[in-house]
PDB file of C-alpha atoms in Angstrom:
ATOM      1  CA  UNK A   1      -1.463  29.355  -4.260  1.00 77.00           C
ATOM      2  CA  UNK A   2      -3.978  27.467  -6.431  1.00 85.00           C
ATOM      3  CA  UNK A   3      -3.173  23.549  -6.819  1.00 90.00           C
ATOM      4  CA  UNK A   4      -6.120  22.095  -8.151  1.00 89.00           C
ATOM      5  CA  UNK A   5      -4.988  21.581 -11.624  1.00 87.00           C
ATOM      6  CA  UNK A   6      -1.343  22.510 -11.226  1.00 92.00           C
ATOM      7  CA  UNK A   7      -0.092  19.520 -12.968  1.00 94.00           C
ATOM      8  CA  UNK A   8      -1.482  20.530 -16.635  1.00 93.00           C
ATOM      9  CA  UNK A   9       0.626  23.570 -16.088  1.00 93.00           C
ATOM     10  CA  UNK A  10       3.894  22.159 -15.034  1.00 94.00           C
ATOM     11  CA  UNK A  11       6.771  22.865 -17.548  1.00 95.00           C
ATOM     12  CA  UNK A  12       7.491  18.956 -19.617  1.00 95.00           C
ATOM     13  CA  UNK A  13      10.787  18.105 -17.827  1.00 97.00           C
ATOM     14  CA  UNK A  14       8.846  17.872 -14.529  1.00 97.00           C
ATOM     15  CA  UNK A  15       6.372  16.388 -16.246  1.00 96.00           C
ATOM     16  CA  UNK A  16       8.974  13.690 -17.501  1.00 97.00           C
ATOM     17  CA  UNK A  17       9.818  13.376 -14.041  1.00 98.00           C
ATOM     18  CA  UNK A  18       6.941  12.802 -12.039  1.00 98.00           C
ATOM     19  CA  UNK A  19       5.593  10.281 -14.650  1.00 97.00           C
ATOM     20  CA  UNK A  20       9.020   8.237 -14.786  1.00 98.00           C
ATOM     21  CA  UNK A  21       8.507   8.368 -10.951  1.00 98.00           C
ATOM     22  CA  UNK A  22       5.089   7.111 -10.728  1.00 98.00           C
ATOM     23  CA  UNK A  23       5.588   4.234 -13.504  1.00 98.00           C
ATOM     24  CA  UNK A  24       8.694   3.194 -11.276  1.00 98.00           C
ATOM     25  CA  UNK A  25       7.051   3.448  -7.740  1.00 97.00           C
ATOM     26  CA  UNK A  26       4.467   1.547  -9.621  1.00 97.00           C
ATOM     27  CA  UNK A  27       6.664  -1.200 -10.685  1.00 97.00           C
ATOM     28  CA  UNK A  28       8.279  -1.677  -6.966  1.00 96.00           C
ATOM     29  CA  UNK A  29       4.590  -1.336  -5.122  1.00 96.00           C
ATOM     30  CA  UNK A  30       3.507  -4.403  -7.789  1.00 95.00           C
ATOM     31  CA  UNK A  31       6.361  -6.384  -7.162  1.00 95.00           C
ATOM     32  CA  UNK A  32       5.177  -6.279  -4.115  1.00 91.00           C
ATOM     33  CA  UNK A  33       2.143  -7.469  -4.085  1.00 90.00           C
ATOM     34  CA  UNK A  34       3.286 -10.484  -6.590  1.00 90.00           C
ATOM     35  CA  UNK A  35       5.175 -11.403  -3.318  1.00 86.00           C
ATOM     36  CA  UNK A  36       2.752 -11.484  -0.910  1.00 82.00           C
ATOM     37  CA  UNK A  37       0.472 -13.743  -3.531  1.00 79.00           C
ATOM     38  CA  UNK A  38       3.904 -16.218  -3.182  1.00 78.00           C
ATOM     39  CA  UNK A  39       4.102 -16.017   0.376  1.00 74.00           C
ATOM     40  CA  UNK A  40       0.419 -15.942   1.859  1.00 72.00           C
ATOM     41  CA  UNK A  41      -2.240 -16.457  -1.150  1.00 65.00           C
ATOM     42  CA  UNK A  42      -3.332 -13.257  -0.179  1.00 69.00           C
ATOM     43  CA  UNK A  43      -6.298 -15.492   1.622  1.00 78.00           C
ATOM     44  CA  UNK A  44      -7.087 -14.892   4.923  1.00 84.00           C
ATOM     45  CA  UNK A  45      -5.872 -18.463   6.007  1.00 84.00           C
ATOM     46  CA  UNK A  46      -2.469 -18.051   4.186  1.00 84.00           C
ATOM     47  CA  UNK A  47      -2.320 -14.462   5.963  1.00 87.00           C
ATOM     48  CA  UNK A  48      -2.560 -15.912   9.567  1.00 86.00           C
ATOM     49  CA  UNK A  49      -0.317 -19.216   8.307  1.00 87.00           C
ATOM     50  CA  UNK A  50       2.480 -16.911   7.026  1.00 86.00           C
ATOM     51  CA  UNK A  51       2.767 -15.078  10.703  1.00 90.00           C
ATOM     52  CA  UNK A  52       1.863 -17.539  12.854  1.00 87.00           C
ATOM     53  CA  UNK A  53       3.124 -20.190  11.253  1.00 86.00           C
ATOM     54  CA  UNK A  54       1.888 -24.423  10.486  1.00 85.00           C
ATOM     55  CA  UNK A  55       3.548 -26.292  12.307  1.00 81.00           C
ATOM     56  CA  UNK A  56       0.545 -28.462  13.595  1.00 79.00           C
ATOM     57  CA  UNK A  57      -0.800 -28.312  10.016  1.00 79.00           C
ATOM     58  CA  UNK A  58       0.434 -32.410   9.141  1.00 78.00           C
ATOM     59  CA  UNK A  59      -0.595 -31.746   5.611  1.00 80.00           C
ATOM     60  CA  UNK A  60       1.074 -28.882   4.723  1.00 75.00           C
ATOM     61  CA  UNK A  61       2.991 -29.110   1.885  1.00 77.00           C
ATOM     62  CA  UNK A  62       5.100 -26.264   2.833  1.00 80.00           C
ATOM     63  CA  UNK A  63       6.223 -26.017   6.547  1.00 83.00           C
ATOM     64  CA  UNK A  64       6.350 -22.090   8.043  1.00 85.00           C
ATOM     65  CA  UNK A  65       7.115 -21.304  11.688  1.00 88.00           C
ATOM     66  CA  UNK A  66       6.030 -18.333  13.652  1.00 89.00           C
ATOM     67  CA  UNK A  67       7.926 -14.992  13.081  1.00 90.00           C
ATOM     68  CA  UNK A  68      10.074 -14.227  15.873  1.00 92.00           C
ATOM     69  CA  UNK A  69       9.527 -11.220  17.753  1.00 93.00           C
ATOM     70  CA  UNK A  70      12.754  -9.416  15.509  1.00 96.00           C
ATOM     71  CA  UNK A  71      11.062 -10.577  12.416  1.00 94.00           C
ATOM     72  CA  UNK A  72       7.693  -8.708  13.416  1.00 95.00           C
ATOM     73  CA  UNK A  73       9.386  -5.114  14.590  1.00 95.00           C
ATOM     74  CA  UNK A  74      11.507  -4.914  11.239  1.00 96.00           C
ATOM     75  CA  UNK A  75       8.360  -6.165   8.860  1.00 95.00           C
ATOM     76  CA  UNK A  76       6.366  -3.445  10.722  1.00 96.00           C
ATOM     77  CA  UNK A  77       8.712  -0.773  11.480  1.00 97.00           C
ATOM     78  CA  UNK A  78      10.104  -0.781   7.375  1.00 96.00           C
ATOM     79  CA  UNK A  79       7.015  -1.409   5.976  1.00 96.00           C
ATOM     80  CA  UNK A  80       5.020   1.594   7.781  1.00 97.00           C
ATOM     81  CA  UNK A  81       8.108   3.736   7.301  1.00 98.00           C
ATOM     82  CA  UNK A  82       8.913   3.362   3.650  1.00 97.00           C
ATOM     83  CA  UNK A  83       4.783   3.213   2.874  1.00 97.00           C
ATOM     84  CA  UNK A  84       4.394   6.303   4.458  1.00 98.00           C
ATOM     85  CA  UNK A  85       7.225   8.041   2.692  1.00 97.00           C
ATOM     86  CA  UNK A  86       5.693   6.409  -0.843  1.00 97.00           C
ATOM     87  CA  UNK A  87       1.953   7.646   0.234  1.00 98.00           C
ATOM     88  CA  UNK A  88       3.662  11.310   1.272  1.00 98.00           C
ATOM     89  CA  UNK A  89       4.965  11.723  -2.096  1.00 98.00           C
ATOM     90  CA  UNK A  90       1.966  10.220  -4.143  1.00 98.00           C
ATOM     91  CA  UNK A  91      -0.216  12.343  -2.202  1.00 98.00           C
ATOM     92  CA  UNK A  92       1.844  15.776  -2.673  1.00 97.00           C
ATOM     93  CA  UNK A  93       1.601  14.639  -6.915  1.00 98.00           C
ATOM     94  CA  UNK A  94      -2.156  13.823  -6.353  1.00 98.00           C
ATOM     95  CA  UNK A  95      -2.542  17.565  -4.929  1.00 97.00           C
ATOM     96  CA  UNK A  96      -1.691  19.147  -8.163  1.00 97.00           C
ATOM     97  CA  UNK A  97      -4.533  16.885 -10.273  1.00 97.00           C
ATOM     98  CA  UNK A  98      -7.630  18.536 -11.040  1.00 96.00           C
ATOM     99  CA  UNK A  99     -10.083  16.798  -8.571  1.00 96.00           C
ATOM    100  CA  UNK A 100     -12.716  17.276  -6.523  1.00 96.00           C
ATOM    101  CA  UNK A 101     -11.445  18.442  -3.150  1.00 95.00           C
ATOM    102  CA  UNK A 102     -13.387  15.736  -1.456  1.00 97.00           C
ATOM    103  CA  UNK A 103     -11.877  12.894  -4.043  1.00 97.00           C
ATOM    104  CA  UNK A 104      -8.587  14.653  -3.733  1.00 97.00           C
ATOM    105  CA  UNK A 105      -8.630  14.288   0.184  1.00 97.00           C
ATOM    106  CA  UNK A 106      -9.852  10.591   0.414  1.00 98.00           C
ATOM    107  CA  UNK A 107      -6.837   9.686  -2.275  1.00 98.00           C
ATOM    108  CA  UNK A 108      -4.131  11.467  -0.129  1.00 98.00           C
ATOM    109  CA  UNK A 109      -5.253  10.781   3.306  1.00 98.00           C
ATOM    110  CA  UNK A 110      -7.227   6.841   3.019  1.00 98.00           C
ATOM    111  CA  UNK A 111      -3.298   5.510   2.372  1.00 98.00           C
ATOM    112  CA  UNK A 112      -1.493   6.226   5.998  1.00 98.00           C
ATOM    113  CA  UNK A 113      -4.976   4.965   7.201  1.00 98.00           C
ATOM    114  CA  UNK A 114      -4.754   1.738   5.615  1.00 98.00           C
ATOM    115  CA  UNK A 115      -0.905   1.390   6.256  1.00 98.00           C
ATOM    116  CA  UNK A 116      -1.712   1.473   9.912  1.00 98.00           C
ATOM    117  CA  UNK A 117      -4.718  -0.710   9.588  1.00 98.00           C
ATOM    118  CA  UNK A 118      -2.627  -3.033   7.750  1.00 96.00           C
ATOM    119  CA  UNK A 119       0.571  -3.528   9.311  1.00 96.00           C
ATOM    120  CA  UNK A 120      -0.443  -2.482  12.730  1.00 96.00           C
ATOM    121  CA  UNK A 121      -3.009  -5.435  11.955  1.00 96.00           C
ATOM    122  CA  UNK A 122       0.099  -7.968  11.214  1.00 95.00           C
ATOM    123  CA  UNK A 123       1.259  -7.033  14.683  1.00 96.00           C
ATOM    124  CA  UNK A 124      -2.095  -7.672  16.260  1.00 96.00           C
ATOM    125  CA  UNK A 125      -2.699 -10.435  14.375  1.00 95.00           C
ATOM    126  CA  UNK A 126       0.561 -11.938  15.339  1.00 94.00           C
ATOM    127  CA  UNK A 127      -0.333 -11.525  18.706  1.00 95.00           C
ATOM    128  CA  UNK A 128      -3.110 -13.918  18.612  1.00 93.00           C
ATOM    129  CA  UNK A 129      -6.221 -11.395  17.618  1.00 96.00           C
ATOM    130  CA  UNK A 130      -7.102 -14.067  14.990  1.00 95.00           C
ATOM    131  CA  UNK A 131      -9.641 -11.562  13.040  1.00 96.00           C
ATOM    132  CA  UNK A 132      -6.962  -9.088  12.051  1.00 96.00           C
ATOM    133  CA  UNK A 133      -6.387 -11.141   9.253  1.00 95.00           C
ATOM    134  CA  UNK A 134     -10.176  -9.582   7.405  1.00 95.00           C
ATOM    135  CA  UNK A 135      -8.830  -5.817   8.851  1.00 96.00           C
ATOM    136  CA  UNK A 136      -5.702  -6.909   7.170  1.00 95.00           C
ATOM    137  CA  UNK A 137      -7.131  -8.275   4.215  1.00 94.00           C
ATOM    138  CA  UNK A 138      -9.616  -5.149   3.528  1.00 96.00           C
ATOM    139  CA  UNK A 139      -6.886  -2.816   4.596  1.00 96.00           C
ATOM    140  CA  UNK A 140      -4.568  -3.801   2.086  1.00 94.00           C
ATOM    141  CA  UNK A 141      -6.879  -4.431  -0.238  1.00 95.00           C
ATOM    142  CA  UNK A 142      -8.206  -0.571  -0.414  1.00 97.00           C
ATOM    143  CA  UNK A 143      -4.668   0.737  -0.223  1.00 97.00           C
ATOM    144  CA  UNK A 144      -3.838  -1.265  -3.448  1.00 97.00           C
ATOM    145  CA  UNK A 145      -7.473   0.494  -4.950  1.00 98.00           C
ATOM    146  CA  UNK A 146      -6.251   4.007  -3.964  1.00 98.00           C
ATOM    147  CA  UNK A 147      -2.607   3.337  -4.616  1.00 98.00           C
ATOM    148  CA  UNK A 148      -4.239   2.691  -8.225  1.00 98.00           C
ATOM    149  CA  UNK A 149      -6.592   5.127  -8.623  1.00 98.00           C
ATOM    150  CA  UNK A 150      -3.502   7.834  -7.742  1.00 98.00           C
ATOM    151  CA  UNK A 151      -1.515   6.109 -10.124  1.00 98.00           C
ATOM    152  CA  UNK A 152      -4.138   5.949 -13.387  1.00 98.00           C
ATOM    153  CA  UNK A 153      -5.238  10.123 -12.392  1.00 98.00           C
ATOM    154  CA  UNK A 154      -2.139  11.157 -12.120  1.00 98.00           C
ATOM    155  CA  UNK A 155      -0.634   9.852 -15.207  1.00 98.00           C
ATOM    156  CA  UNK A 156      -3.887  10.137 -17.284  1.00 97.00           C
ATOM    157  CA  UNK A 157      -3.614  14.179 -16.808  1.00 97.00           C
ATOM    158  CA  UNK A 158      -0.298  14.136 -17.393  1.00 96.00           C
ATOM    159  CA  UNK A 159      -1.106  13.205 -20.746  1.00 93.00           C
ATOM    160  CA  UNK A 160      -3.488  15.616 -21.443  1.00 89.00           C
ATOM    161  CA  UNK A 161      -3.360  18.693 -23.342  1.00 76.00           C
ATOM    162  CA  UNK A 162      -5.353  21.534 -21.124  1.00 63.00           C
TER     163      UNK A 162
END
């Protein structure tokens, strides 16, 4: 079966589907983001501060403490699962664009890479490996890229006429 290109062929109700999908993933995986700006500044510094806390930090104008060991396992454990299950289905909608298969590969596998990089870099990080916080940082950082690109491909050829 030949899926490179698939999606300009797809009848318009699935169509209609897969782009109210992807414009409401989008939406969520945003909202997301806005919230980690609140809670660490997205700044290396505010990273390691919002997991390890500031309590010796005099100055701070707002206080955090350290996550607890409960707090760690459910941040990690729900963010890797429900990532991976938003990457899964991204990727299977990114398999039906007309790509290059090397483009095509990097956008569907590079996610689960950078969800493990990421979150498995919280952990570490929260362990006291201080300079998980750049793996973090980059991680994240090229997940949101990819996460983008998928997004902008997959609805721009749903809008065209082949």
């Amino acid at each position: 079966m030949q899926l490179n290109g698939l999606i300009h062929v797809l009848p318009k109700e699935i169509k209609l589907l897969i782009g109210a999908f992807v414009i409401v993933l989008s939406v969520g995986f945003y909202t997301g983001l806005l919230f980690v700006g609140e809670t660490s500044t997205a700044h290396p510094n505010g990273i390691e501060e919002q997991y390890l806390g500031n309590e010796d930090d005099e100055n701070a104008t707002v206080m955090r403490f350290k996550k607890s060991d409960k707090e760690m396992l459910t941040l990690v454990h729900n963010h890797i699962l429900s990532l991976s299950i938003i990457f899964f289905l991204l990727g299977i909608i990114v398999s039906i664009t007309q790509l290059t298969n090397k483009l095509k590969l990097f956008l569907i596998v590079e996610p689960f890479i950078s969800v493990i990089l990421t979150f498995g870099g919280l952990y570490f990080l929260w362990k006291g490996v201080l300079w998980m916080k750049y793996i973090v940082m980059l991680s994240g950082l090229l997940m949101t890229l990819v996460f983008t690109m998928s997004i902008i491909i997959v609805l721009r050829q749903l809008l065209q006429k082949k």
